[in-house]
Amino acid sequence: MASVSAVNSQATALFNSSHSSANKNQTGGFDADFVSPVHVDYQCPICQLAFREPVQTRDCGHRFCESCLEPILRKPPSLCPIDRRNISRDKVYPDKACKRTVLSLPVKCYNSGTECYWTGELGNLPAHMEACRRVPIKCVNNCGRTDIPREEMSAHIDVEGECPLAVIPCKYHDIGCKVKIKRNELERHQEEHIAIHLDLAHIRIRELEQRQEKICTNGKFLWKISNYAQLYQQSATKKEKEKLCSPAFYSGQYGYKLRAEAFLNGLGQGKGTHLSLYVVIMKGDYDSVLPWPFQQRVDFVLIDQEDDINNRQNKSWRLSCDRNSDYFGKPNKAKSLGFGCPKFVSQETLKTRNYIRDNTVFIMIEVEPLDM
């Protein structure tokens, strides 16, 4: 990425060109963050920084950065800044041993103040800066930010980030909106397409409803009621009847569409004393080929969650009422009236054994299979 390369170049420039204290236009020694103070033997007496490309005079033996000594050699008479002896270019040579020593000195990352804890030899600093996770770089989307640590760039341009120019999906993509747009244009998109998003939401709701419709291939539907204590408390404290509905289910592959309804604090004769349980017949996909009125046997079973299956004492109730009533006819609305038992099981009984376990109740609705 161009922005990463640009900042890497800046970091490398810090390594390759420090400025002397005497002349800001002249390249001097290494102005790095050394782990320990640099010994005076490895400091240039001109720029007072660690030697960069050190050279040594043959006559007096003093060392300098090559770039620091160069201006002196260009303007004769050339005098050593230390002892004022005459020096000449042909009597100055690179000090390779000194260079190796300086490049082996331990330094910290230039970004040590921003949580980069790397330390290593000075000679390895440029390579580290090419990959340092804390190097500040320019936003890849050119949003104006130039101070983003490299490791935070992904988060900056992410869907949950803050870059105004990042291309992100519409917040309604989960319900079908395919638009991807810059973050700073998202609000306008949402305001201009409210109707489309509402239509998508309606379609999604219908899909979810259809997914909730479960098929009981053996005529048995197991309803798990979690958070029972909280739901019961809500039911007991509300004045109006509080109904809890199961997902819709089919009695068989091509059977009746049904739904269980529970009144945890009771209904009618069971109000305040019993758990009331009902089943309602709903409009289903196969109503036109099913026999009516509904004649199948229905059993409600409260499961005892005792670990030993042989020791369980389930509570059951079988439907026995007038099948010629409107309750069992083919529904001409979304659902018919419910039929069931207002006194399915008493609240006192419900608290015994393991009918409630881990704040959960299981109720089995068994529907006699249809012979078609």
mmCIF file of C-alpha atoms in Angstrom:
data_model
loop_
_atom_site.group_PDB
_atom_site.id
_atom_site.type_symbol
_atom_site.label_atom_id
_atom_site.label_comp_id
_atom_site.label_asym_id
_atom_site.label_seq_id
_atom_site.Cartn_x
_atom_site.Cartn_y
_atom_site.Cartn_z
ATOM 1 C CA MET A 1 0.000 0.000 0.000
ATOM 2 C CA ALA A 2 1.296 3.437 -0.895
ATOM 3 C CA SER A 3 0.573 4.938 2.521
ATOM 4 C CA VAL A 4 2.481 2.196 4.333
ATOM 5 C CA SER A 5 5.493 2.607 2.044
ATOM 6 C CA ALA A 6 5.464 6.357 2.528
ATOM 7 C CA VAL A 7 5.608 6.090 6.299
ATOM 8 C CA ASN A 8 8.210 3.337 6.156
ATOM 9 C CA SER A 9 10.332 5.713 4.093
ATOM 10 C CA GLN A 10 9.897 8.373 6.748
ATOM 11 C CA ALA A 11 10.952 5.935 9.459
ATOM 12 C CA THR A 12 13.956 4.814 7.427
ATOM 13 C CA ALA A 13 14.871 8.450 6.876
ATOM 14 C CA LEU A 14 15.125 8.896 10.645
ATOM 15 C CA PHE A 15 17.723 6.134 10.567
ATOM 16 C CA ASN A 16 19.547 7.354 7.475
ATOM 17 C CA SER A 17 19.681 11.086 8.105
ATOM 18 C CA SER A 18 19.984 12.690 11.534
ATOM 19 C CA HIS A 19 20.924 16.353 11.710
ATOM 20 C CA SER A 20 23.964 17.724 13.506
ATOM 21 C CA SER A 21 23.558 20.283 16.258
ATOM 22 C CA ALA A 22 25.938 22.639 14.451
ATOM 23 C CA ASN A 23 24.275 22.691 11.056
ATOM 24 C CA LYS A 24 20.655 21.615 10.531
ATOM 25 C CA ASN A 25 21.252 21.126 6.801
ATOM 26 C CA GLN A 26 24.045 18.619 7.338
ATOM 27 C CA THR A 27 23.610 14.893 7.878
ATOM 28 C CA GLY A 28 25.197 13.694 11.099
ATOM 29 C CA GLY A 29 25.229 10.668 13.363
ATOM 30 C CA PHE A 30 22.519 8.315 14.574
ATOM 31 C CA ASP A 31 19.917 10.049 16.725
ATOM 32 C CA ALA A 32 18.424 6.733 17.855
ATOM 33 C CA ASP A 33 16.896 5.755 21.206
ATOM 34 C CA PHE A 34 19.766 3.715 22.618
ATOM 35 C CA VAL A 35 19.102 1.280 25.449
ATOM 36 C CA SER A 36 22.157 2.636 27.302
ATOM 37 C CA PRO A 37 24.011 5.939 26.882
ATOM 38 C CA VAL A 38 26.517 5.777 24.031
ATOM 39 C CA HIS A 39 30.109 5.814 25.265
ATOM 40 C CA VAL A 40 32.015 8.943 24.325
ATOM 41 C CA ASP A 41 34.428 6.822 22.256
ATOM 42 C CA TYR A 42 31.557 6.184 19.811
ATOM 43 C CA GLN A 43 30.198 9.726 19.660
ATOM 44 C CA CYS A 44 31.120 12.139 16.917
ATOM 45 C CA PRO A 45 32.741 15.235 18.503
ATOM 46 C CA ILE A 46 31.092 17.426 15.860
ATOM 47 C CA CYS A 47 27.406 16.340 15.989
ATOM 48 C CA GLN A 48 27.732 14.588 19.369
ATOM 49 C CA LEU A 49 25.679 11.651 18.109
ATOM 50 C CA ALA A 50 26.626 8.011 17.583
ATOM 51 C CA PHE A 51 28.962 7.650 14.604
ATOM 52 C CA ARG A 52 27.414 7.176 11.174
ATOM 53 C CA GLU A 53 29.943 5.944 8.582
ATOM 54 C CA PRO A 54 32.844 6.796 10.920
ATOM 55 C CA VAL A 55 36.167 7.915 9.446
ATOM 56 C CA GLN A 56 39.525 8.359 11.188
ATOM 57 C CA THR A 57 42.362 10.781 10.501
ATOM 58 C CA ARG A 58 45.696 9.069 9.880
ATOM 59 C CA ASP A 59 47.885 11.687 11.605
ATOM 60 C CA CYS A 60 45.991 12.467 14.832
ATOM 61 C CA GLY A 61 43.713 9.409 14.998
ATOM 62 C CA HIS A 62 40.478 11.264 15.766
ATOM 63 C CA ARG A 63 37.142 9.888 14.534
ATOM 64 C CA PHE A 64 34.205 11.744 12.993
ATOM 65 C CA CYS A 65 31.068 11.003 11.021
ATOM 66 C CA GLU A 66 32.016 11.091 7.357
ATOM 67 C CA SER A 67 29.275 13.628 6.634
ATOM 68 C CA CYS A 68 30.343 15.827 9.562
ATOM 69 C CA LEU A 69 33.984 15.983 8.433
ATOM 70 C CA GLU A 70 33.199 16.495 4.730
ATOM 71 C CA PRO A 71 32.531 20.293 4.938
ATOM 72 C CA ILE A 72 35.854 20.777 6.715
ATOM 73 C CA LEU A 73 37.745 18.859 4.044
ATOM 74 C CA ARG A 74 36.128 20.954 1.300
ATOM 75 C CA LYS A 75 37.461 24.272 2.669
ATOM 76 C CA PRO A 76 41.255 24.404 3.091
ATOM 77 C CA PRO A 77 43.102 24.850 5.238
ATOM 78 C CA SER A 78 41.472 21.777 6.773
ATOM 79 C CA LEU A 79 42.088 21.564 10.503
ATOM 80 C CA CYS A 80 41.121 18.798 12.920
ATOM 81 C CA PRO A 81 38.304 20.126 15.141
ATOM 82 C CA ILE A 82 39.963 18.482 18.160
ATOM 83 C CA ASP A 83 43.664 19.373 18.023
ATOM 84 C CA ARG A 84 43.714 21.856 15.092
ATOM 85 C CA ARG A 85 46.267 19.811 13.139
ATOM 86 C CA ASN A 86 46.258 19.947 9.370
ATOM 87 C CA ILE A 87 44.297 17.114 7.808
ATOM 88 C CA SER A 88 43.798 16.135 4.184
ATOM 89 C CA ARG A 89 41.336 13.910 2.362
ATOM 90 C CA ASP A 90 44.030 11.425 1.377
ATOM 91 C CA LYS A 91 44.844 10.867 5.051
ATOM 92 C CA VAL A 92 41.279 10.070 6.140
ATOM 93 C CA TYR A 93 40.022 6.470 5.950
ATOM 94 C CA PRO A 94 36.821 4.579 6.922
ATOM 95 C CA ASP A 95 36.920 3.030 10.393
ATOM 96 C CA LYS A 96 35.156 -0.282 9.734
ATOM 97 C CA ALA A 97 35.773 -1.676 13.212
ATOM 98 C CA CYS A 98 34.149 1.363 14.819
ATOM 99 C CA LYS A 99 31.230 1.128 12.380
ATOM 100 C CA ARG A 100 30.607 -2.523 13.306
ATOM 101 C CA THR A 101 30.631 -1.642 16.997
ATOM 102 C CA VAL A 102 28.180 1.243 16.593
ATOM 103 C CA LEU A 103 25.776 -0.812 14.463
ATOM 104 C CA SER A 104 25.776 -3.528 17.137
ATOM 105 C CA LEU A 105 24.707 -1.152 19.933
ATOM 106 C CA PRO A 106 21.238 -2.031 21.352
ATOM 107 C CA VAL A 107 18.473 0.449 20.555
ATOM 108 C CA LYS A 108 14.733 0.775 21.066
ATOM 109 C CA CYS A 109 12.112 1.248 18.378
ATOM 110 C CA TYR A 110 11.388 4.862 17.409
ATOM 111 C CA ASN A 111 7.833 4.083 18.555
ATOM 112 C CA SER A 112 8.827 2.874 22.023
ATOM 113 C CA GLY A 113 6.635 5.605 23.488
ATOM 114 C CA THR A 114 3.549 4.140 21.818
ATOM 115 C CA GLU A 115 3.711 0.567 23.096
ATOM 116 C CA CYS A 116 6.307 -0.964 20.788
ATOM 117 C CA TYR A 117 8.695 -2.854 23.048
ATOM 118 C CA TRP A 118 11.172 -4.023 20.401
ATOM 119 C CA THR A 119 14.887 -3.737 21.141
ATOM 120 C CA GLY A 120 17.718 -4.876 18.917
ATOM 121 C CA GLU A 121 20.946 -3.874 17.261
ATOM 122 C CA LEU A 122 21.090 -0.477 15.599
ATOM 123 C CA GLY A 123 21.883 -2.160 12.286
ATOM 124 C CA ASN A 124 18.551 -4.025 12.421
ATOM 125 C CA LEU A 125 16.462 -0.944 13.146
ATOM 126 C CA PRO A 126 15.528 -0.155 9.490
ATOM 127 C CA ALA A 127 14.186 -3.691 8.954
ATOM 128 C CA HIS A 128 12.156 -3.456 12.156
ATOM 129 C CA MET A 129 10.681 -0.109 11.137
ATOM 130 C CA GLU A 130 9.451 -1.676 7.897
ATOM 131 C CA ALA A 131 7.248 -4.011 9.948
ATOM 132 C CA CYS A 132 6.692 -2.170 13.243
ATOM 133 C CA ARG A 133 3.058 -2.500 14.279
ATOM 134 C CA ARG A 134 3.057 0.950 15.903
ATOM 135 C CA VAL A 135 4.403 2.957 12.960
ATOM 136 C CA PRO A 136 1.866 5.732 12.273
ATOM 137 C CA ILE A 137 0.619 5.494 8.705
ATOM 138 C CA LYS A 138 -1.786 7.313 6.439
ATOM 139 C CA CYS A 139 -5.331 5.979 6.054
ATOM 140 C CA VAL A 140 -5.506 3.729 2.994
ATOM 141 C CA ASN A 141 -8.813 5.402 2.097
ATOM 142 C CA ASN A 142 -7.269 8.894 2.260
ATOM 143 C CA CYS A 143 -9.780 10.050 4.852
ATOM 144 C CA GLY A 144 -7.304 12.600 6.212
ATOM 145 C CA ARG A 145 -5.871 10.613 9.119
ATOM 146 C CA THR A 146 -2.086 10.210 8.976
ATOM 147 C CA ASP A 147 -1.436 9.043 12.530
ATOM 148 C CA ILE A 148 -2.993 5.582 12.564
ATOM 149 C CA PRO A 149 -0.713 2.868 14.002
ATOM 150 C CA ARG A 150 -0.191 0.176 11.372
ATOM 151 C CA GLU A 151 -1.777 -2.509 13.557
ATOM 152 C CA GLU A 152 -4.946 -0.410 13.948
ATOM 153 C CA MET A 153 -5.520 0.220 10.248
ATOM 154 C CA SER A 154 -7.760 -2.830 9.784
ATOM 155 C CA ALA A 155 -9.949 -1.754 12.692
ATOM 156 C CA HIS A 156 -10.064 1.822 11.363
ATOM 157 C CA ILE A 157 -11.478 0.763 7.979
ATOM 158 C CA ASP A 158 -13.531 -2.149 9.333
ATOM 159 C CA VAL A 159 -17.334 -2.247 9.347
ATOM 160 C CA GLU A 160 -17.245 -1.306 13.032
ATOM 161 C CA GLY A 161 -14.461 1.249 12.517
ATOM 162 C CA GLU A 162 -14.568 5.013 12.164
ATOM 163 C CA CYS A 163 -13.150 5.769 8.706
ATOM 164 C CA PRO A 164 -15.791 7.911 6.961
ATOM 165 C CA LEU A 165 -14.640 6.705 3.525
ATOM 166 C CA ALA A 166 -14.674 2.980 4.308
ATOM 167 C CA VAL A 167 -17.134 1.058 2.115
ATOM 168 C CA ILE A 168 -19.445 -0.901 4.399
ATOM 169 C CA PRO A 169 -22.685 -2.860 3.956
ATOM 170 C CA CYS A 170 -26.018 -1.281 4.774
ATOM 171 C CA LYS A 171 -27.034 -1.913 8.388
ATOM 172 C CA TYR A 172 -30.004 -3.832 6.984
ATOM 173 C CA HIS A 173 -27.871 -6.298 5.023
ATOM 174 C CA ASP A 174 -28.985 -9.111 7.350
ATOM 175 C CA ILE A 175 -32.519 -8.804 5.994
ATOM 176 C CA GLY A 176 -31.508 -8.574 2.347
ATOM 177 C CA CYS A 177 -30.248 -5.078 1.473
ATOM 178 C CA LYS A 178 -27.296 -5.628 -0.886
ATOM 179 C CA VAL A 179 -26.039 -2.025 -0.918
ATOM 180 C CA LYS A 180 -22.452 -1.292 0.083
ATOM 181 C CA ILE A 181 -21.700 2.363 0.590
ATOM 182 C CA LYS A 182 -19.211 4.763 2.158
ATOM 183 C CA ARG A 183 -19.810 5.240 5.860
ATOM 184 C CA ASN A 184 -20.378 8.986 5.495
ATOM 185 C CA GLU A 185 -23.172 8.297 2.963
ATOM 186 C CA LEU A 186 -24.896 5.545 4.952
ATOM 187 C CA GLU A 187 -27.340 7.764 6.838
ATOM 188 C CA ARG A 188 -28.617 9.318 3.599
ATOM 189 C CA HIS A 189 -29.075 5.862 2.056
ATOM 190 C CA GLN A 190 -31.121 4.691 5.038
ATOM 191 C CA GLU A 191 -33.334 7.772 4.994
ATOM 192 C CA GLU A 192 -34.015 7.483 1.256
ATOM 193 C CA HIS A 193 -34.830 3.762 1.276
ATOM 194 C CA ILE A 194 -37.061 3.316 4.332
ATOM 195 C CA ALA A 195 -39.867 1.700 2.329
ATOM 196 C CA ILE A 196 -37.516 -0.825 0.712
ATOM 197 C CA HIS A 197 -36.043 -1.766 4.076
ATOM 198 C CA LEU A 198 -39.523 -2.230 5.562
ATOM 199 C CA ASP A 199 -40.477 -4.556 2.707
ATOM 200 C CA LEU A 200 -37.320 -6.577 3.287
ATOM 201 C CA ALA A 201 -38.110 -6.757 7.001
ATOM 202 C CA HIS A 202 -41.600 -8.118 6.308
ATOM 203 C CA ILE A 203 -40.172 -10.788 4.014
ATOM 204 C CA ARG A 204 -37.595 -11.723 6.629
ATOM 205 C CA ILE A 205 -40.201 -12.004 9.380
ATOM 206 C CA ARG A 206 -42.263 -14.349 7.236
ATOM 207 C CA GLU A 207 -39.197 -16.491 6.524
ATOM 208 C CA LEU A 208 -38.449 -16.739 10.239
ATOM 209 C CA GLU A 209 -42.028 -17.709 10.977
ATOM 210 C CA GLN A 210 -41.826 -20.476 8.409
ATOM 211 C CA ARG A 211 -38.560 -21.748 9.859
ATOM 212 C CA GLN A 212 -40.156 -21.953 13.293
ATOM 213 C CA GLU A 213 -42.823 -24.322 12.012
ATOM 214 C CA LYS A 214 -41.609 -27.730 13.081
ATOM 215 C CA ILE A 215 -42.689 -31.097 11.736
ATOM 216 C CA CYS A 216 -43.320 -33.933 14.178
ATOM 217 C CA THR A 217 -42.668 -37.044 12.133
ATOM 218 C CA ASN A 218 -43.757 -39.295 15.017
ATOM 219 C CA GLY A 219 -46.606 -37.097 16.248
ATOM 220 C CA LYS A 220 -44.603 -35.756 19.209
ATOM 221 C CA PHE A 221 -43.566 -32.154 19.795
ATOM 222 C CA LEU A 222 -41.321 -31.324 22.765
ATOM 223 C CA TRP A 223 -41.697 -27.768 24.019
ATOM 224 C CA LYS A 224 -38.827 -26.386 26.087
ATOM 225 C CA ILE A 225 -39.745 -23.424 28.301
ATOM 226 C CA SER A 226 -36.594 -21.718 29.606
ATOM 227 C CA ASN A 227 -36.378 -18.974 32.263
ATOM 228 C CA TYR A 228 -39.508 -20.434 33.821
ATOM 229 C CA ALA A 229 -39.311 -18.557 37.141
ATOM 230 C CA GLN A 230 -39.063 -15.171 35.443
ATOM 231 C CA LEU A 231 -41.878 -15.952 33.001
ATOM 232 C CA TYR A 232 -44.113 -17.193 35.814
ATOM 233 C CA GLN A 233 -43.441 -14.047 37.846
ATOM 234 C CA GLN A 234 -44.420 -11.872 34.882
ATOM 235 C CA SER A 235 -47.602 -13.883 34.416
ATOM 236 C CA ALA A 236 -48.520 -13.704 38.111
ATOM 237 C CA THR A 237 -48.032 -9.942 38.433
ATOM 238 C CA LYS A 238 -49.940 -8.851 35.329
ATOM 239 C CA LYS A 239 -53.666 -8.226 35.587
ATOM 240 C CA GLU A 240 -54.458 -9.333 32.055
ATOM 241 C CA LYS A 241 -53.969 -12.949 31.068
ATOM 242 C CA GLU A 242 -50.383 -13.634 30.074
ATOM 243 C CA LYS A 243 -50.070 -16.239 27.321
ATOM 244 C CA LEU A 244 -46.907 -18.082 26.329
ATOM 245 C CA CYS A 245 -46.910 -19.582 22.821
ATOM 246 C CA SER A 246 -44.794 -22.407 21.449
ATOM 247 C CA PRO A 247 -43.409 -22.403 17.911
ATOM 248 C CA ALA A 248 -45.965 -23.667 15.403
ATOM 249 C CA PHE A 249 -45.574 -27.332 14.499
ATOM 250 C CA TYR A 250 -47.123 -29.897 12.179
ATOM 251 C CA SER A 251 -48.555 -33.133 13.534
ATOM 252 C CA GLY A 252 -46.846 -35.012 10.710
ATOM 253 C CA GLN A 253 -45.207 -34.499 7.346
ATOM 254 C CA TYR A 254 -48.547 -33.562 5.777
ATOM 255 C CA GLY A 255 -50.482 -33.052 8.991
ATOM 256 C CA TYR A 256 -52.337 -30.420 10.931
ATOM 257 C CA LYS A 257 -50.613 -27.193 11.869
ATOM 258 C CA LEU A 258 -50.829 -26.673 15.632
ATOM 259 C CA ARG A 259 -49.489 -24.469 18.388
ATOM 260 C CA ALA A 260 -49.380 -24.939 22.152
ATOM 261 C CA GLU A 261 -50.336 -22.106 24.494
ATOM 262 C CA ALA A 262 -49.521 -22.010 28.193
ATOM 263 C CA PHE A 263 -50.860 -19.749 30.928
ATOM 264 C CA LEU A 264 -48.237 -20.167 33.624
ATOM 265 C CA ASN A 265 -50.421 -18.593 36.330
ATOM 266 C CA GLY A 266 -53.517 -20.361 35.104
ATOM 267 C CA LEU A 267 -56.632 -19.387 33.173
ATOM 268 C CA GLY A 268 -60.314 -19.682 34.057
ATOM 269 C CA GLN A 269 -60.823 -22.402 36.673
ATOM 270 C CA GLY A 270 -57.063 -22.744 37.071
ATOM 271 C CA LYS A 271 -56.341 -19.038 37.586
ATOM 272 C CA GLY A 272 -53.744 -18.578 40.336
ATOM 273 C CA THR A 273 -53.576 -22.278 41.220
ATOM 274 C CA HIS A 274 -52.629 -24.259 38.122
ATOM 275 C CA LEU A 275 -50.617 -24.275 34.937
ATOM 276 C CA SER A 276 -53.183 -24.132 32.120
ATOM 277 C CA LEU A 277 -52.309 -25.697 28.780
ATOM 278 C CA TYR A 278 -54.080 -25.472 25.407
ATOM 279 C CA VAL A 279 -53.595 -26.341 21.748
ATOM 280 C CA VAL A 280 -54.902 -24.258 18.859
ATOM 281 C CA ILE A 281 -55.398 -25.374 15.263
ATOM 282 C CA MET A 282 -53.815 -22.959 12.793
ATOM 283 C CA LYS A 283 -54.171 -22.499 9.072
ATOM 284 C CA GLY A 284 -51.749 -24.948 7.497
ATOM 285 C CA ASP A 285 -50.382 -25.862 4.106
ATOM 286 C CA TYR A 286 -52.345 -29.126 3.834
ATOM 287 C CA ASP A 287 -55.766 -28.150 5.224
ATOM 288 C CA SER A 288 -57.529 -28.735 1.906
ATOM 289 C CA VAL A 289 -56.637 -32.454 1.899
ATOM 290 C CA LEU A 290 -57.037 -33.175 5.626
ATOM 291 C CA PRO A 291 -60.188 -34.664 7.203
ATOM 292 C CA TRP A 292 -62.301 -32.246 9.253
ATOM 293 C CA PRO A 293 -63.225 -31.777 12.016
ATOM 294 C CA PHE A 294 -59.962 -32.555 13.748
ATOM 295 C CA GLN A 295 -60.355 -36.013 15.346
ATOM 296 C CA GLN A 296 -56.844 -36.909 16.484
ATOM 297 C CA ARG A 297 -56.072 -37.840 20.063
ATOM 298 C CA VAL A 298 -53.962 -35.226 21.883
ATOM 299 C CA ASP A 299 -51.956 -35.860 25.056
ATOM 300 C CA PHE A 300 -50.170 -33.265 27.171
ATOM 301 C CA VAL A 301 -47.210 -34.638 29.150
ATOM 302 C CA LEU A 302 -45.238 -32.710 31.771
ATOM 303 C CA ILE A 303 -41.785 -34.330 31.826
ATOM 304 C CA ASP A 304 -40.215 -35.263 35.154
ATOM 305 C CA GLN A 305 -36.526 -34.442 34.600
ATOM 306 C CA GLU A 306 -35.325 -37.094 37.038
ATOM 307 C CA ASP A 307 -31.960 -38.537 35.905
ATOM 308 C CA ASP A 308 -33.203 -42.097 36.318
ATOM 309 C CA ILE A 309 -35.685 -42.502 33.461
ATOM 310 C CA ASN A 310 -37.283 -45.513 35.150
ATOM 311 C CA ASN A 311 -38.033 -43.435 38.238
ATOM 312 C CA ARG A 312 -39.715 -40.557 36.441
ATOM 313 C CA GLN A 313 -43.291 -39.601 37.281
ATOM 314 C CA ASN A 314 -44.530 -37.650 34.282
ATOM 315 C CA LYS A 315 -47.872 -35.856 34.524
ATOM 316 C CA SER A 316 -50.183 -36.360 31.547
ATOM 317 C CA TRP A 317 -53.641 -35.284 30.374
ATOM 318 C CA ARG A 318 -55.645 -36.532 27.380
ATOM 319 C CA LEU A 319 -58.089 -34.396 25.442
ATOM 320 C CA SER A 320 -61.688 -35.549 25.836
ATOM 321 C CA CYS A 321 -64.384 -33.124 24.731
ATOM 322 C CA ASP A 322 -66.979 -32.522 22.048
ATOM 323 C CA ARG A 323 -65.142 -32.853 18.735
ATOM 324 C CA ASN A 324 -68.123 -31.389 16.905
ATOM 325 C CA SER A 325 -67.543 -27.927 18.352
ATOM 326 C CA ASP A 326 -66.131 -25.107 16.265
ATOM 327 C CA TYR A 327 -62.822 -25.551 18.066
ATOM 328 C CA PHE A 328 -62.015 -28.558 15.865
ATOM 329 C CA GLY A 329 -63.297 -27.354 12.517
ATOM 330 C CA LYS A 330 -61.185 -26.250 9.602
ATOM 331 C CA PRO A 331 -59.859 -22.793 10.558
ATOM 332 C CA ASN A 332 -61.064 -19.951 8.358
ATOM 333 C CA LYS A 333 -58.834 -17.454 10.145
ATOM 334 C CA ALA A 334 -55.164 -17.619 11.088
ATOM 335 C CA LYS A 335 -56.063 -19.887 14.003
ATOM 336 C CA SER A 336 -59.056 -21.361 15.778
ATOM 337 C CA LEU A 337 -59.972 -21.095 19.435
ATOM 338 C CA GLY A 338 -57.782 -23.129 21.742
ATOM 339 C CA PHE A 339 -58.783 -26.386 23.419
ATOM 340 C CA GLY A 340 -57.106 -27.935 26.410
ATOM 341 C CA CYS A 341 -56.971 -28.114 30.183
ATOM 342 C CA PRO A 342 -57.279 -25.130 32.567
ATOM 343 C CA LYS A 343 -56.082 -27.358 35.444
ATOM 344 C CA PHE A 344 -53.301 -29.261 33.739
ATOM 345 C CA VAL A 345 -51.054 -29.375 36.825
ATOM 346 C CA SER A 346 -51.185 -27.481 40.117
ATOM 347 C CA GLN A 347 -48.521 -24.959 41.058
ATOM 348 C CA GLU A 348 -47.767 -26.999 44.187
ATOM 349 C CA THR A 349 -47.205 -30.180 42.190
ATOM 350 C CA LEU A 350 -45.074 -28.310 39.683
ATOM 351 C CA LYS A 351 -42.636 -27.367 42.452
ATOM 352 C CA THR A 352 -42.070 -31.001 43.440
ATOM 353 C CA ARG A 353 -39.655 -33.572 42.066
ATOM 354 C CA ASN A 354 -37.794 -32.352 38.955
ATOM 355 C CA TYR A 355 -40.639 -30.917 36.924
ATOM 356 C CA ILE A 356 -38.715 -27.635 37.033
ATOM 357 C CA ARG A 357 -34.986 -28.162 36.681
ATOM 358 C CA ASP A 358 -32.349 -25.563 35.872
ATOM 359 C CA ASN A 359 -35.224 -23.088 35.613
ATOM 360 C CA THR A 360 -36.593 -25.071 32.655
ATOM 361 C CA VAL A 361 -39.804 -27.013 31.991
ATOM 362 C CA PHE A 362 -40.369 -29.578 29.227
ATOM 363 C CA ILE A 363 -43.866 -30.308 27.918
ATOM 364 C CA MET A 364 -44.541 -33.009 25.340
ATOM 365 C CA ILE A 365 -47.553 -32.638 23.033
ATOM 366 C CA GLU A 366 -48.378 -36.018 21.512
ATOM 367 C CA VAL A 367 -50.746 -36.010 18.533
ATOM 368 C CA GLU A 368 -52.177 -39.248 17.193
ATOM 369 C CA PRO A 369 -50.622 -39.853 13.744
ATOM 370 C CA LEU A 370 -52.947 -39.335 10.798
ATOM 371 C CA ASP A 371 -53.614 -42.356 8.597
ATOM 372 C CA MET A 372 -53.683 -40.999 5.048
#
